[in-house]
Amino acid sequence: RHYENVLGTSMDIIVYGGIQAEQERAADVTVAEVARLEQILSTWRNDSEIMVLNRERTTSQASPELVLISESCESWMALSNGAFSCRMGQVTKLWDLAEANQEQPIVPNMLPTARAAQQGSVQIDSVASHISLGDAIDLDPSGLAKGFIIDQAMNMLKRELPDATAIKLDIGGDSGYWGAPPGEDSWQVQVSDPKALTDNGNYITTLGLNGMAVATSGHNTRTWAFGERQFSKILDTRRGWPVSDGLYSVVIAP
């Protein structure tokens, strides 16, 4: 099955093994679960739980998933010494506004907001379901949320389909692979050339994945455009300014 408009991109589910009626039911249940998690964590939807938190600055009714992702964001920020941050929402808004007005920013436009976000406070009390954000912080957990949703959806598919022999779940190029298609010992996953001008072209290698996930990140798929000049949407969190080095990252993990 192929789905559009999932987490701002598309989703594919492929299942081998078991009865087709059970496969169809499992896909429906999984799609419903992805939609539920999207309603909590999506920054593409103004009515999602996380976007309401960004507007209201505090909540004492945070869902377990929002608490978990918020705690994970803060943990990874500490582990990466600030290089990874889910706090760049207001910086991203400044870039979006600048692009809409076609007024190319300079570093001093972004630096104060980025610095205030990194130095601000996020208070999380999992027992009380409470989250509070400092004034300069809008949460944008895109670097964690999609992977979390893929993991949850893959676990649901495996629970719902005990007779399945192979499952693939792909959301916008980040994917989980379990088992192997008939006649294979793994799923064959092609890696695109990061210098290619079109998506899914000029493959540079093939990965064999079974019980593994793969995530990719690069500069050329989503950019802010000012005339002919393109800026990556991957930000240096110290300055709120797009990075320019490094073409492409492909990460494989269980």
Short mmCIF file of C-alpha atoms in Angstrom, two decimals, residues 138-224:
data_model
loop_
_atom_site.label_atom_id
_atom_site.label_comp_id
_atom_site.label_asym_id
_atom_site.label_seq_id
_atom_site.Cartn_x
_atom_site.Cartn_y
_atom_site.Cartn_z
CA ASP A 138 9.45 26.24 20.02
CA LEU A 139 9.88 22.48 19.90
CA ASP A 140 10.56 20.90 16.50
CA PRO A 141 11.38 17.22 17.09
CA SER A 142 11.54 16.28 13.40
CA GLY A 143 14.96 14.70 13.86
CA LEU A 144 13.48 12.16 16.30
CA ALA A 145 9.73 11.99 15.76
CA LYS A 146 9.65 10.28 12.37
CA GLY A 147 11.99 7.52 13.49
CA PHE A 148 9.96 7.05 16.66
CA ILE A 149 6.74 6.76 14.65
CA ILE A 150 8.32 4.26 12.24
CA ASP A 151 9.47 2.11 15.19
CA GLN A 152 6.02 2.20 16.78
CA ALA A 153 4.28 1.36 13.50
CA MET A 154 6.69 -1.48 12.70
CA ASN A 155 6.15 -2.98 16.14
CA MET A 156 2.39 -2.81 15.59
CA LEU A 157 2.64 -4.54 12.20
CA LYS A 158 4.70 -7.35 13.72
CA ARG A 159 2.20 -7.80 16.57
CA GLU A 160 -0.78 -7.78 14.22
CA LEU A 161 0.85 -10.16 11.69
CA PRO A 162 2.41 -13.12 13.52
CA ASP A 163 2.46 -15.13 10.28
CA ALA A 164 4.29 -12.45 8.24
CA THR A 165 7.70 -13.37 6.86
CA ALA A 166 8.84 -9.90 5.75
CA ILE A 167 7.72 -6.31 6.39
CA LYS A 168 8.87 -2.98 4.98
CA LEU A 169 7.68 0.36 6.35
CA ASP A 170 8.96 3.51 4.64
CA ILE A 171 8.02 7.09 5.50
CA GLY A 172 9.71 9.63 3.26
CA GLY A 173 12.86 7.59 2.75
CA ASP A 174 13.40 6.66 6.41
CA SER A 175 12.52 2.98 6.69
CA GLY A 176 12.34 -0.15 8.78
CA TYR A 177 12.95 -3.61 7.30
CA TRP A 178 12.13 -6.92 9.00
CA GLY A 179 12.53 -10.42 7.60
CA ALA A 180 13.27 -10.93 3.92
CA PRO A 181 11.20 -11.20 0.72
CA PRO A 182 10.79 -14.70 -0.78
CA GLY A 183 14.02 -16.08 -2.18
CA GLU A 184 16.15 -13.39 -0.48
CA ASP A 185 18.09 -13.23 2.79
CA SER A 186 17.46 -9.49 3.24
CA TRP A 187 15.71 -6.47 1.76
CA GLN A 188 17.77 -4.79 -0.96
CA VAL A 189 17.86 -1.02 -0.38
CA GLN A 190 19.54 1.27 -2.89
CA VAL A 191 21.37 4.42 -1.80
CA SER A 192 21.11 7.41 -4.12
CA ASP A 193 24.01 9.58 -5.19
CA PRO A 194 23.77 12.76 -3.06
CA LYS A 195 25.07 14.80 -5.99
CA ALA A 196 22.24 13.66 -8.28
CA LEU A 197 19.83 16.41 -9.31
CA THR A 198 16.79 14.13 -8.99
CA ASP A 199 15.66 11.89 -6.14
CA ASN A 200 16.14 8.12 -6.42
CA GLY A 201 18.70 8.19 -9.19
CA ASN A 202 22.34 7.26 -9.84
CA TYR A 203 22.52 4.68 -7.05
CA ILE A 204 25.96 4.38 -5.48
CA THR A 205 25.50 1.22 -3.39
CA THR A 206 22.98 -1.37 -2.22
CA LEU A 207 22.34 -2.28 1.41
CA GLY A 208 21.07 -5.68 2.56
CA LEU A 209 18.81 -5.07 5.57
CA ASN A 210 16.95 -7.54 7.81
CA GLY A 211 15.75 -6.42 11.23
CA MET A 212 17.30 -3.03 10.54
CA ALA A 213 16.30 0.58 9.98
CA VAL A 214 17.90 3.19 7.76
CA ALA A 215 17.62 6.97 7.87
CA THR A 216 19.12 9.53 5.52
CA SER A 217 19.79 13.24 5.72
CA GLY A 218 21.20 15.68 3.21
CA HIS A 219 21.12 19.22 1.90
CA ASN A 220 19.66 18.93 -1.58
CA THR A 221 16.14 17.62 -0.88
CA ARG A 222 14.73 20.53 1.16
CA THR A 223 16.11 24.04 1.02
CA TRP A 224 15.23 27.69 1.56
#
